[in-house]
Coordinates of C-alpha atoms in Angstrom, one line a residue:
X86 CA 2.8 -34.0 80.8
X87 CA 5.0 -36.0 83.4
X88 CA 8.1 -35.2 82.3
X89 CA 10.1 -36.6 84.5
X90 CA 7.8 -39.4 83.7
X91 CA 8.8 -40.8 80.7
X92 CA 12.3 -39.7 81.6
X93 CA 12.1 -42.6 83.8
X94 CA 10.4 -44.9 81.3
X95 CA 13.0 -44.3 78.8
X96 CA 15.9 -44.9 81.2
X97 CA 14.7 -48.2 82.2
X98 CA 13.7 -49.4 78.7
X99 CA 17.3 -48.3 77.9
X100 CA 19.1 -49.7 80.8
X101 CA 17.0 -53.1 80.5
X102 CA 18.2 -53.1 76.4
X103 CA 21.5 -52.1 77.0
X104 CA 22.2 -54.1 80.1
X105 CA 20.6 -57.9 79.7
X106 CA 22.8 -59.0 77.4
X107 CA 25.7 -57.9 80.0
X108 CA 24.1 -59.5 82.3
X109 CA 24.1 -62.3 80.3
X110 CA 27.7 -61.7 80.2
X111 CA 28.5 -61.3 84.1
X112 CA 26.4 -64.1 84.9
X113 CA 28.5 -67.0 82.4
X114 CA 32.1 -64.8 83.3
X115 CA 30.8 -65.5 87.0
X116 CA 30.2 -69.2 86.5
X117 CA 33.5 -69.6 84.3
X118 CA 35.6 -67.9 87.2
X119 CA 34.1 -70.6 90.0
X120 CA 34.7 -73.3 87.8
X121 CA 38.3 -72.4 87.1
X122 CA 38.0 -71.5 83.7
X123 CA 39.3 -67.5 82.3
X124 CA 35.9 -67.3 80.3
X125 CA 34.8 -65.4 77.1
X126 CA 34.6 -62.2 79.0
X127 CA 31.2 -60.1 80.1
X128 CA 30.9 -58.3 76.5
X129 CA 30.9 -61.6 74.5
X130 CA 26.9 -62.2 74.2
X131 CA 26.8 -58.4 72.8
X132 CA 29.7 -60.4 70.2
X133 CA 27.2 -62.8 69.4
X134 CA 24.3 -60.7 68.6
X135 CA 26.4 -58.6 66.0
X136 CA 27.7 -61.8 64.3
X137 CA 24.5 -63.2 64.1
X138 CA 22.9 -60.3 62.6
X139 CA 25.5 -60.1 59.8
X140 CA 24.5 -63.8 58.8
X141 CA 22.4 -64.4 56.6
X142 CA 18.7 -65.2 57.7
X143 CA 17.7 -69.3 56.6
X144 CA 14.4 -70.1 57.0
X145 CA 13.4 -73.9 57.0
X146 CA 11.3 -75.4 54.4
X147 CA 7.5 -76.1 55.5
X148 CA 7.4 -73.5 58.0
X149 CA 4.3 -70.8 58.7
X150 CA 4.0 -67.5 59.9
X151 CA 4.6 -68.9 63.8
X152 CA 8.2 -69.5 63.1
X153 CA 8.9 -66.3 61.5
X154 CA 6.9 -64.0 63.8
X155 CA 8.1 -65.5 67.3
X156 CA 11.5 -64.2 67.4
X157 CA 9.9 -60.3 67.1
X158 CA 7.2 -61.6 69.2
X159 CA 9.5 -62.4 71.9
X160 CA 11.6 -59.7 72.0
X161 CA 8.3 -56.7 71.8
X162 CA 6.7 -58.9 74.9
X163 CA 9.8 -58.3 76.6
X164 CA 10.4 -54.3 75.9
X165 CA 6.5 -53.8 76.5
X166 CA 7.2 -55.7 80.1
X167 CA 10.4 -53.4 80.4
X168 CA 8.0 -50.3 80.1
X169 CA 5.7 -51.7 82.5
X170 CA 7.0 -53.0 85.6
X171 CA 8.4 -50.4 87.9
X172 CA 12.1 -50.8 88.2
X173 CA 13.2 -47.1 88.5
X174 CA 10.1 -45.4 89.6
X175 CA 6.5 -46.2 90.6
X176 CA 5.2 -42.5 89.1
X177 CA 5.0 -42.3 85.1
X178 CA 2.8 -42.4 82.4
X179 CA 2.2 -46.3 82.2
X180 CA 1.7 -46.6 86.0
X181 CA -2.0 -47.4 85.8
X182 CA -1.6 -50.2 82.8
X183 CA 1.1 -52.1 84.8
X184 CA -1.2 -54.8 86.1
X185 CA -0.3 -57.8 87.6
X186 CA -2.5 -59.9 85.2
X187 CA -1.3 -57.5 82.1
X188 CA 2.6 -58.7 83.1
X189 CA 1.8 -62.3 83.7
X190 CA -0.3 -62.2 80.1
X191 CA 2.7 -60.4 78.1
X192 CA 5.0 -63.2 80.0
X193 CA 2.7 -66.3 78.6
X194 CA 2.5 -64.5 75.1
X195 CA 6.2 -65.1 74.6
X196 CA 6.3 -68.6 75.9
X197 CA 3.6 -69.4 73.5
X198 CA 4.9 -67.8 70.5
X199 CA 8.1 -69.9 70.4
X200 CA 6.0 -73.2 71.5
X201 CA 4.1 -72.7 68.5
X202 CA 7.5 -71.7 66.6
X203 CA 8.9 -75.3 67.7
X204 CA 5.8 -77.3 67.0
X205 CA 5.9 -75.1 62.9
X206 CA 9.6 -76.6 62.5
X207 CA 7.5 -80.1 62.2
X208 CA 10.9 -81.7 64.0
X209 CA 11.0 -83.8 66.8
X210 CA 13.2 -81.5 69.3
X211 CA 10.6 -78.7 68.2
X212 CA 7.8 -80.6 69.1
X213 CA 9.4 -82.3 72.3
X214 CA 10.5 -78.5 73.4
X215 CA 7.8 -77.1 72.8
X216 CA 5.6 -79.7 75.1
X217 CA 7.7 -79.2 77.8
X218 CA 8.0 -75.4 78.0
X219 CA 4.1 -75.5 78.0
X220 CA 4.1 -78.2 80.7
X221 CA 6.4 -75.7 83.0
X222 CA 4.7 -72.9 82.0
X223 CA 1.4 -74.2 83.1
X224 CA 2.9 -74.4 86.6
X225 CA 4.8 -71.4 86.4
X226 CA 2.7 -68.9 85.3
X227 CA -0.3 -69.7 88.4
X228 CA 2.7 -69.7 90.6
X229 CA 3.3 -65.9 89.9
X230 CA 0.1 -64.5 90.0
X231 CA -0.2 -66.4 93.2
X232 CA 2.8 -64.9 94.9
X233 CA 2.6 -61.4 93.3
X234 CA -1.2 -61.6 94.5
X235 CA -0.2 -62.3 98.3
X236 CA 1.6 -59.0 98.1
X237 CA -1.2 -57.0 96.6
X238 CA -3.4 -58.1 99.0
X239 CA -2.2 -55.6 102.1
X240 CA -2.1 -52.9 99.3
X241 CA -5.3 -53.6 98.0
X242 CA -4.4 -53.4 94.1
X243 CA -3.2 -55.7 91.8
X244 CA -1.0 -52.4 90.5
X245 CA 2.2 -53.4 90.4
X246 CA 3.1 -49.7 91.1
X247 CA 1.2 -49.5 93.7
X248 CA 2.1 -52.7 95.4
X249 CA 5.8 -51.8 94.8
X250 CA 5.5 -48.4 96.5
X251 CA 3.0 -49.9 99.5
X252 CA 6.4 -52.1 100.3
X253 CA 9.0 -49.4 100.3
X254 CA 6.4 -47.4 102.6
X255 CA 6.2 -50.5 105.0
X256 CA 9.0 -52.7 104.6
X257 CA 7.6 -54.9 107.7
X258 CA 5.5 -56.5 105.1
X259 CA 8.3 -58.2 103.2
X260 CA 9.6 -60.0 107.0
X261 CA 5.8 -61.1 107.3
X262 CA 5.2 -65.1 106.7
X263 CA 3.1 -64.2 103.9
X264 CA 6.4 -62.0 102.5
X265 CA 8.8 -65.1 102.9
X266 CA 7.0 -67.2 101.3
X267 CA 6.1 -65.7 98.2
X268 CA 9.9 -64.5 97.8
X269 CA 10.4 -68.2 97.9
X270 CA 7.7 -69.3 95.5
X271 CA 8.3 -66.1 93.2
X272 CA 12.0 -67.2 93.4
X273 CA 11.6 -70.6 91.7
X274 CA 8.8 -69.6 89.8
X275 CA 11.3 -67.0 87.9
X276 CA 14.2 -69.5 87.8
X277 CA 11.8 -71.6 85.2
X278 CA 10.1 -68.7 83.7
X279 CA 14.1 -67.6 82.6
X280 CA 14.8 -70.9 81.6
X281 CA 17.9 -71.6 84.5
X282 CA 18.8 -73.9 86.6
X283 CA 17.7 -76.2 88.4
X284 CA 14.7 -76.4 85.5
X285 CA 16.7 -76.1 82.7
X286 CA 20.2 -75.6 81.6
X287 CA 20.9 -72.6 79.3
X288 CA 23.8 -73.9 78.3
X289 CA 23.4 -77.9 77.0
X290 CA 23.3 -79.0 73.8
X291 CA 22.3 -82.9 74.5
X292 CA 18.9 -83.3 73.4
X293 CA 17.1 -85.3 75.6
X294 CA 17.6 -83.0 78.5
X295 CA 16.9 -79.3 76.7
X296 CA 13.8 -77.6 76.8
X297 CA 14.7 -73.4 75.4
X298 CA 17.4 -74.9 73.4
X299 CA 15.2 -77.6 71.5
X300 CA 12.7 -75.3 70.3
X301 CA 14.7 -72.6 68.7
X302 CA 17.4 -75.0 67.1
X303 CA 16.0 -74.6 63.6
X304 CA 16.8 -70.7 64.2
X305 CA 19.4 -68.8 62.2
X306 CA 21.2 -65.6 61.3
X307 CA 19.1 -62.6 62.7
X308 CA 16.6 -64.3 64.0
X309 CA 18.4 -66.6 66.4
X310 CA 19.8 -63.2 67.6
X311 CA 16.8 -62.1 68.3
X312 CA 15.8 -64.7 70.4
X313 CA 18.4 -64.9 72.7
X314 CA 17.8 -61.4 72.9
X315 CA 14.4 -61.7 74.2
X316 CA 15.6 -64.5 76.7
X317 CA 18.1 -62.0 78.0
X318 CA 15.4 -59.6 78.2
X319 CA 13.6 -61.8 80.4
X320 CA 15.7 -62.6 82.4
X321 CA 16.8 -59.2 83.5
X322 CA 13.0 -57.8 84.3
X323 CA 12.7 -61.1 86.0
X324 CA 15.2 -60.2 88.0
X325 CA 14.6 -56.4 88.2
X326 CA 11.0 -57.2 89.5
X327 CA 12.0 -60.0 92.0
X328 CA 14.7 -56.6 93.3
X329 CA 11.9 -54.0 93.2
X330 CA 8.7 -56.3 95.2
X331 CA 11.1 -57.7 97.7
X332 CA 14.1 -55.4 98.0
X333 CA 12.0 -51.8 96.4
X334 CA 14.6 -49.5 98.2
X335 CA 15.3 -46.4 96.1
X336 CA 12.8 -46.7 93.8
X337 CA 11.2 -43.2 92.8
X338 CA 8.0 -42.7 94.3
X339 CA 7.9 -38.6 93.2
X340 CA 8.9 -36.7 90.4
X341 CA 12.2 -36.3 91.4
X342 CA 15.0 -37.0 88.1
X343 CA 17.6 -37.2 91.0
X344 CA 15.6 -39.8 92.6
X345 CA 15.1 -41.3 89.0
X346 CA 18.8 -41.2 88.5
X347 CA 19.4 -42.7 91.9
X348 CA 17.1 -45.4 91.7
X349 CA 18.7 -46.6 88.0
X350 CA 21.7 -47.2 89.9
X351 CA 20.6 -48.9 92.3
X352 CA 18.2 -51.2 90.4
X353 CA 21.6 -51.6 88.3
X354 CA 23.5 -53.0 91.3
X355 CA 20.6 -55.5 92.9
X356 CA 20.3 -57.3 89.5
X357 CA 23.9 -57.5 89.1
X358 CA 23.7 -58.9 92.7
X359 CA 21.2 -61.1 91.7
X360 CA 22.8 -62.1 89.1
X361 CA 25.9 -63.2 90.1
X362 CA 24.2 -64.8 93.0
X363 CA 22.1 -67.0 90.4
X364 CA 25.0 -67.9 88.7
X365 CA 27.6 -68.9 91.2
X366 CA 24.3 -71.0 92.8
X367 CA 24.2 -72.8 89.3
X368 CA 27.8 -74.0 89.8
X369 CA 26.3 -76.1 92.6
X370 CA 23.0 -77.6 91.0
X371 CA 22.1 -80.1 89.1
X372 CA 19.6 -80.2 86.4
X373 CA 16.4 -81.9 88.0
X374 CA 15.3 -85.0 85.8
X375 CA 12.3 -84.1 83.9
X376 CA 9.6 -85.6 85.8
X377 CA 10.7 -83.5 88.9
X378 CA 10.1 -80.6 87.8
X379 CA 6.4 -80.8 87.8
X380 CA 7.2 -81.7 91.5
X381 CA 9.2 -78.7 92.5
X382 CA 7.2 -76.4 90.7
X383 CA 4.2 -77.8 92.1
X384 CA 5.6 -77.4 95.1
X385 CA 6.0 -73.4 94.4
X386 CA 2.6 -73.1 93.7
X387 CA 2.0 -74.3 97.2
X388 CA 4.4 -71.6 98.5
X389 CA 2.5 -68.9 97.1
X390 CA -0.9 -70.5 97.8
X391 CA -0.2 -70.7 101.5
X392 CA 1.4 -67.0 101.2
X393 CA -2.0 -65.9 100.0
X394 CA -3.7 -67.5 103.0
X395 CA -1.2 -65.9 105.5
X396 CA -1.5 -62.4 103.7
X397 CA -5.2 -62.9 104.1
X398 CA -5.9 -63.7 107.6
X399 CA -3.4 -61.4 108.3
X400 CA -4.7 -58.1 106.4
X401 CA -8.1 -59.7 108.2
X402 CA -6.7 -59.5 111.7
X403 CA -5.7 -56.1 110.8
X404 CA -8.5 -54.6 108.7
X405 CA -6.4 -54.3 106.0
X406 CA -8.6 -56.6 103.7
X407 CA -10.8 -54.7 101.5

C-alpha cells in the first residue's frame, strides 16, 4: 500500500475543503480592497455556511427528487474531482482513474444536476437559468477537453497524471504555440465553468442578467449552503488544475511526504495567486451581454482547436505522435 499515497490524497481533499471557501474569501476581500471598500473580511463565506446550516431547510411546493438531490450532487462531484486531479502529487492510489474524460464528465454532472434543480422549481428564473447554464456549458465543456487534449498529445495519455508530470519533466512544452494557446482557451473556458466574470457575475442579484444565481434562488437553509459550497469547490480545483498543467512546479512525482508537504504549499500559494489575480481582473470587466458569450466562448473553442493542430504537427515533426 502507497502510503505516502493516500497521504497525499487526503491532504489535498483537505486542503481543497478547508481552503475554497477562503478562497472565496481572499478573492471578494481582494475585490473590496480595489474598489475602496474595508470588506467583510476573508473568513466571512466560512460565516455563511455555519448560519445557513443552523436555518431551517424549506423546500418548495411541487418540487421532485432533482431539487433535493443537486445540492449533495454538487458538492460529491466536486470532492470526487478533489481526489482526482493531481494537485500535490502525480503518484497515489487514484492516479490511473484520473482521466481527462472522467474530470470533464464529473464537471458536466454537476452543471446538470442544478439545471435540472432550476427547471423542478417550475419558476421562470429556474427555467431561464437553467437554459443558460446549459447553453455555456455546451461550449465550455468541448473547450476543455480540447485544450487539456493538446497537452496530452506530447505525453501520449489522456492521464491527467501523467500529462501533469510529462510538463514538469519538460517545461519547454508549456512556451510551445500549442502550450499558449490552450492556457488561453483553458483560461476562459474555467472562468465560465466557475461562473466569473466576464460570463457571469457571482455577485448580482438583478434578474435578467444572472445565470448561477437564478437557478438556485428557490434554495434555503442547509441546502443553499451546500451549494455555494460546491461552487467554491469548483472553483478552487479549477484553479488548482489550471496551476498544476501550466505552472506543475513542485508537484510530487515520488513517494516522498517532504515532497508531498512541499508541494501542498506550493499549490496553496499559486491558487491564492490565481485568485487574487482573477479577482482584481474582475474590478476591470464588465459582464458580456448574453448573446456574446456564445461568441467569446466560441472563440475558446477555436483556441484550443488550433492548440490541438499545433501540438499535432508538432509531436509529428518530432516523432512524438503515437
Amino acid at each position: 500500500m502507497n502510503t505516502v499515497g493516500y497521504t497525499a490524497i487526503v491532504l489535498q481533499v483537505g486542503a481543497v475543503m478547508a481552503g475554497a471557501p477562503l478562497l472565496t474569501g481572499l478573492m471578494r476581500q481582494t475585490r473590496a480592497r480595489l474598489e475602496g471598500r474595508a470588506g467583510a473580511g476573508v473568513l466571512q463565506p466560512w460565516r455563511d455556511v455555519r448560519k445557513l446550516l443552523r436555518k431551517e431547510p424549506i423546500t418548495p411546493v411541487g418540487t421532485g427528487p432533482a431539487f433535493r438531490w443537486a445540492p449533495p450532487l454538487l458538492v460529491a462531484t466536486s470532492l470526487v474531482l478533489a481526489v482526482l486531479v493531481p494537485l500535490i502529487s502525480t503518484d497515489t492510489p487514484v492516479r490511473e482513474r484520473a482521466d481527462l474524460i472522467v474530470v470533464v464528465s464529473l464537471l458536466a454532472l454537476g452543471t446538470l444536476a442544478l439545471a435540472l434543480a432550476g427547471l423542478d422549481t417550475g419558476t421562470a428564473f429556474g427555467g431561464m437559468g437553467a437554459s443558460r447554464e446549459m447553453t455555456i456549458a455546451a461550449l465550455v465543456e468541448p473547450t476543455i477537453l480540447m485544450a487539456v487534449f493538446a497537452l496530452s498529445i506530447p505525453a501520449g495519455s489522456t492521464n491527467l497524471p501523467v500529462i501533469v508530470a510529462g510538463a514538469a519533466d519538460q517545461p519547454a512544452r508549456l512556451t510551445s504555440p500549442a502550450g499558449l494557446l490552450a492556457i488561453a482557451a483553458l483560461a476562459v473556458a474555467v472562468l465560465a465553468e466557475s461562473g466569473r466574470l466576464p460570463v457571469d457575475n457571482p455577485s448580482t442579484h438583478l434578474e435578467l442578467t444572472m445565470v448561477h444565481e437564478a437557478m438556485v434562488l428557490e434554495y434555503a437553509g442547509p441546502d443553499l449552503a451546500l451549494v455555494e459550497f460546491g461552487a467554491q469547490l469548483r472553483l478552487t480545483v479549477l484553479l488548482g488544475l489550471l496551476a498544476s498543467l501550466f505552472a506543475p512546479w513542485g508537484i510530487a512525482t515520488g513517494a516522498s511526504l517532504t515532497a508531498v508537504l512541499l508541494a501542498l504549499l506550493l499549490v496553496v500559494l499559486k491558487v491564492m495567486v490565481l485568485g487574487t489575480a482573477l479577482a482584481a481582473a474582475e474590478v476591470f470587466w464588465a459582464k458580456l451581454r448574453l448573446f456574446r458569450v456564445p461568441e467569446l466562448l466560441a472563440g475558446s473553442f477555436l483556441l484550443a482547436l488550433l492548440a490541438v493542430t499545433a501540438s499535432y504537427f508538432l509531436g509529428a515533426e518530432g516523432g512524438g505522435v503515437r
